[in-house]
mmCIF file of C-alpha atoms and ligand atoms in Angstrom:
data_model
loop_
_atom_site.group_PDB
_atom_site.id
_atom_site.type_symbol
_atom_site.label_atom_id
_atom_site.label_comp_id
_atom_site.label_asym_id
_atom_site.label_seq_id
_atom_site.Cartn_x
_atom_site.Cartn_y
_atom_site.Cartn_z
ATOM 1 C CA UNK E 1 51.358 46.650 -2.352
ATOM 2 C CA UNK E 2 51.623 44.200 -5.196
ATOM 3 C CA UNK E 3 48.093 42.179 -6.080
ATOM 4 C CA UNK E 4 48.056 38.627 -4.556
ATOM 5 C CA UNK E 5 47.834 36.329 -7.561
ATOM 6 C CA UNK E 6 45.980 32.963 -7.430
ATOM 7 C CA UNK E 7 45.916 30.390 -10.112
ATOM 8 C CA UNK E 8 43.425 27.577 -9.837
ATOM 9 C CA UNK E 9 44.290 24.302 -11.591
ATOM 10 C CA UNK E 10 42.417 20.982 -12.164
ATOM 11 C CA UNK E 11 42.776 18.125 -14.902
ATOM 12 C CA UNK E 12 41.111 19.947 -18.197
ATOM 13 C CA UNK E 13 40.397 23.444 -16.897
ATOM 14 C CA UNK E 14 36.812 23.033 -18.156
ATOM 15 C CA UNK E 15 34.874 22.170 -14.977
ATOM 16 C CA UNK E 16 36.244 22.608 -11.557
ATOM 17 C CA UNK E 17 39.033 25.277 -11.954
ATOM 18 C CA UNK E 18 36.714 27.623 -14.166
ATOM 19 C CA UNK E 19 34.145 27.240 -11.500
ATOM 20 C CA UNK E 20 36.678 28.175 -8.567
ATOM 21 C CA UNK E 21 37.641 31.098 -10.638
ATOM 22 C CA UNK E 22 34.045 32.247 -11.111
ATOM 23 C CA UNK E 23 33.110 31.545 -7.421
ATOM 24 C CA UNK E 24 36.225 33.500 -6.334
ATOM 25 C CA UNK E 25 35.741 36.287 -8.594
ATOM 26 C CA UNK E 26 32.083 36.918 -7.329
ATOM 27 C CA UNK E 27 33.337 37.150 -3.703
ATOM 28 C CA UNK E 28 36.231 39.423 -4.933
ATOM 29 C CA UNK E 29 33.775 41.782 -6.591
ATOM 30 C CA UNK E 30 31.280 41.464 -3.508
ATOM 31 C CA UNK E 31 34.007 42.728 -1.221
ATOM 32 C CA UNK E 32 35.571 45.247 -3.848
ATOM 33 C CA UNK E 33 38.920 43.577 -3.668
ATOM 34 C CA UNK E 34 39.659 43.714 -7.573
ATOM 35 C CA UNK E 35 42.646 46.011 -6.734
ATOM 36 C CA UNK E 36 44.151 43.533 -4.563
ATOM 37 C CA UNK E 37 43.457 40.180 -5.927
ATOM 38 C CA UNK E 38 43.671 38.591 -9.404
ATOM 39 C CA UNK E 39 42.901 35.229 -10.409
ATOM 40 C CA UNK E 40 42.900 32.923 -13.286
ATOM 41 C CA UNK E 41 42.769 29.123 -14.018
ATOM 42 C CA UNK E 42 44.513 26.360 -16.067
ATOM 43 C CA UNK E 43 44.532 22.720 -16.783
ATOM 44 C CA UNK E 44 47.003 20.113 -15.861
ATOM 45 C CA UNK E 45 46.503 18.751 -19.642
ATOM 46 C CA UNK E 46 45.933 21.022 -22.752
ATOM 47 C CA UNK E 47 43.232 18.456 -24.152
ATOM 48 C CA UNK E 48 40.544 20.998 -23.814
ATOM 49 C CA UNK E 49 42.935 24.228 -24.600
ATOM 50 C CA UNK E 50 40.710 26.867 -26.207
ATOM 51 C CA UNK E 51 37.639 25.259 -25.243
ATOM 52 C CA UNK E 52 34.866 27.163 -23.176
ATOM 53 C CA UNK E 53 33.832 25.395 -19.799
ATOM 54 C CA UNK E 54 31.813 22.219 -19.799
ATOM 55 C CA UNK E 55 28.051 22.899 -20.973
ATOM 56 C CA UNK E 56 27.032 20.841 -17.745
ATOM 57 C CA UNK E 57 29.263 22.736 -15.394
ATOM 58 C CA UNK E 58 28.096 26.081 -16.982
ATOM 59 C CA UNK E 59 24.429 25.014 -16.475
ATOM 60 C CA UNK E 60 24.725 24.303 -12.724
ATOM 61 C CA UNK E 61 27.092 27.264 -12.070
ATOM 62 C CA UNK E 62 24.675 29.896 -13.600
ATOM 63 C CA UNK E 63 21.705 28.384 -11.262
ATOM 64 C CA UNK E 64 23.747 29.669 -8.554
ATOM 65 C CA UNK E 65 24.516 33.013 -10.435
ATOM 66 C CA UNK E 66 28.046 32.107 -11.446
ATOM 67 C CA UNK E 67 28.791 32.851 -15.259
ATOM 68 C CA UNK E 68 31.756 30.787 -16.516
ATOM 69 C CA UNK E 69 33.706 32.705 -18.905
ATOM 70 C CA UNK E 70 37.005 31.424 -19.029
ATOM 71 C CA UNK E 71 38.760 29.614 -21.725
ATOM 72 C CA UNK E 72 40.589 26.451 -21.102
ATOM 73 C CA UNK E 73 44.722 26.786 -21.127
ATOM 74 C CA UNK E 74 47.180 24.400 -19.950
ATOM 75 C CA UNK E 75 49.621 25.220 -17.184
ATOM 76 C CA UNK E 76 52.897 26.668 -18.121
ATOM 77 C CA UNK E 77 55.946 25.972 -16.080
ATOM 78 C CA UNK E 78 58.039 27.814 -15.040
ATOM 79 C CA UNK E 79 55.826 31.028 -16.014
ATOM 80 C CA UNK E 80 52.768 30.249 -13.962
ATOM 81 C CA UNK E 81 54.736 29.440 -11.125
ATOM 82 C CA UNK E 82 56.951 32.596 -11.137
ATOM 83 C CA UNK E 83 53.784 34.666 -11.945
ATOM 84 C CA UNK E 84 51.356 33.444 -9.132
ATOM 85 C CA UNK E 85 51.526 33.486 -5.550
ATOM 86 C CA UNK E 86 48.965 30.772 -4.924
ATOM 87 C CA UNK E 87 48.803 27.550 -7.334
ATOM 88 C CA UNK E 88 45.816 25.617 -6.118
ATOM 89 C CA UNK E 89 45.036 22.354 -7.112
ATOM 90 C CA UNK E 90 41.661 20.245 -6.676
ATOM 91 C CA UNK E 91 42.584 16.951 -5.933
ATOM 92 C CA UNK E 92 45.783 14.946 -5.053
ATOM 93 C CA UNK E 93 46.713 13.956 -8.582
ATOM 94 C CA UNK E 94 46.592 17.633 -9.626
ATOM 95 C CA UNK E 95 48.870 18.430 -6.379
ATOM 96 C CA UNK E 96 51.404 15.665 -7.600
ATOM 97 C CA UNK E 97 51.317 16.678 -11.024
ATOM 98 C CA UNK E 98 51.978 20.323 -9.914
ATOM 99 C CA UNK E 99 54.876 19.219 -7.818
ATOM 100 C CA UNK E 100 56.426 17.464 -10.750
ATOM 101 C CA UNK E 101 56.206 20.763 -12.870
ATOM 102 C CA UNK E 102 57.606 22.916 -10.081
ATOM 103 C CA UNK E 103 61.449 23.857 -10.873
ATOM 104 C CA UNK E 104 62.323 24.899 -7.243
ATOM 105 C CA UNK E 105 61.433 25.254 -3.621
ATOM 106 C CA UNK E 106 59.676 28.513 -3.982
ATOM 107 C CA UNK E 107 57.405 27.159 -6.648
ATOM 108 C CA UNK E 108 56.745 24.119 -4.380
ATOM 109 C CA UNK E 109 55.885 26.381 -1.547
ATOM 110 C CA UNK E 110 53.217 28.022 -3.629
ATOM 111 C CA UNK E 111 51.197 24.771 -4.208
ATOM 112 C CA UNK E 112 48.064 23.860 -1.960
ATOM 113 C CA UNK E 113 44.794 22.056 -2.262
ATOM 114 C CA UNK E 114 41.454 23.736 -2.624
ATOM 115 C CA UNK E 115 39.736 21.697 0.198
ATOM 116 C CA UNK E 116 42.676 22.971 2.596
ATOM 117 C CA UNK E 117 40.566 26.308 2.538
ATOM 118 C CA UNK E 118 37.213 24.702 3.650
ATOM 119 C CA UNK E 119 35.763 25.563 6.918
ATOM 120 C CA UNK E 120 32.269 23.598 6.540
ATOM 121 C CA UNK E 121 33.069 20.638 4.256
ATOM 122 C CA UNK E 122 35.519 17.575 5.370
ATOM 123 C CA UNK E 123 36.114 16.446 1.622
ATOM 124 C CA UNK E 124 39.918 16.009 1.114
ATOM 125 C CA UNK E 125 39.517 16.894 -2.816
ATOM 126 C CA UNK E 126 37.164 18.425 -5.282
ATOM 127 C CA UNK E 127 36.132 15.395 -6.961
ATOM 128 C CA UNK E 128 36.211 15.130 -10.868
ATOM 129 C CA UNK E 129 32.690 15.511 -12.025
ATOM 130 C CA UNK E 130 33.368 14.838 -15.720
ATOM 131 C CA UNK E 131 32.049 11.178 -15.985
ATOM 132 C CA UNK E 132 29.211 11.345 -13.401
ATOM 133 C CA UNK E 133 25.940 13.186 -13.138
ATOM 134 C CA UNK E 134 24.285 16.146 -11.754
ATOM 135 C CA UNK E 135 25.073 15.458 -8.141
ATOM 136 C CA UNK E 136 28.741 15.686 -8.927
ATOM 137 C CA UNK E 137 28.593 19.158 -10.465
ATOM 138 C CA UNK E 138 26.499 20.448 -7.434
ATOM 139 C CA UNK E 139 29.058 18.782 -4.949
ATOM 140 C CA UNK E 140 31.807 20.494 -6.843
ATOM 141 C CA UNK E 141 30.087 24.247 -6.513
ATOM 142 C CA UNK E 142 29.263 23.304 -2.904
ATOM 143 C CA UNK E 143 32.934 22.674 -1.949
ATOM 144 C CA UNK E 144 34.092 25.721 -4.059
ATOM 145 C CA UNK E 145 31.740 27.974 -2.208
ATOM 146 C CA UNK E 146 33.120 27.070 1.109
ATOM 147 C CA UNK E 147 36.856 26.791 0.108
ATOM 148 C CA UNK E 148 36.634 30.313 -1.839
ATOM 149 C CA UNK E 149 35.331 31.931 1.267
ATOM 150 C CA UNK E 150 38.137 30.359 3.581
ATOM 151 C CA UNK E 151 40.675 31.166 0.983
ATOM 152 C CA UNK E 152 39.482 34.862 0.779
ATOM 153 C CA UNK E 153 39.949 34.832 4.589
ATOM 154 C CA UNK E 154 43.367 33.409 4.301
ATOM 155 C CA UNK E 155 44.593 36.077 2.126
ATOM 156 C CA UNK E 156 42.856 39.047 4.008
ATOM 157 C CA UNK E 157 44.726 37.576 7.173
ATOM 158 C CA UNK E 158 48.255 37.226 5.513
HETATM 159 P P1 4NP F 201 38.044 19.299 -14.853
HETATM 160 O O1 4NP F 201 37.258 17.982 -15.357
HETATM 161 O O2 4NP F 201 39.512 18.721 -14.524
HETATM 162 O O3 4NP F 201 37.467 19.613 -13.605
HETATM 163 O O4 4NP F 201 38.060 20.216 -16.092
HETATM 164 C C1 4NP F 201 37.588 17.162 -16.416
HETATM 165 C C2 4NP F 201 37.522 17.714 -17.738
HETATM 166 C C3 4NP F 201 37.756 16.843 -18.997
HETATM 167 C C4 4NP F 201 38.436 15.481 -18.539
HETATM 168 C C5 4NP F 201 38.534 15.040 -17.186
HETATM 169 C C6 4NP F 201 38.274 15.961 -16.148
HETATM 170 N N1 4NP F 201 38.793 14.517 -19.565
HETATM 171 O O5 4NP F 201 39.067 13.676 -19.260
HETATM 172 O O6 4NP F 201 38.641 15.248 -20.779
#
């Protein structure tokens, strides 16, 4: 069977979506599912294209054992919608922007929000931590650890 391909998307692709990618990759490796699931991340904007993840986000992530190695890139439509099975935004604005970028019903059907997969947190978005303090980065990781577990279960049950 083909691999399930997941694209995580946030605004800048330097905080939330690279973290989602690292948290999900750790779960995939823990369960030896590398042959079944592949992941990537991208930003609605290309403002940070070519940049590594935000230093603050990297520091908070590494404290939990997650190494953020991805380099920022912008979402490409229709290429990304054609390539990935799941296109997962972090907040309502990401979802709205992705819906604007989608070119057909098949693309639209691939879009979901990260918090839809949470089982322990009732947050309805992964809040943008960029202009806030340490607590915002910790909250991002708390929500993502929950959501990635739920997402993996969802994919396993497909
Ligand atoms: P991200 O965070 O969308 O989680 O990567 C942000 C990164 C950069 C900016 C905003 C949010 N920015 O305005 O440059």
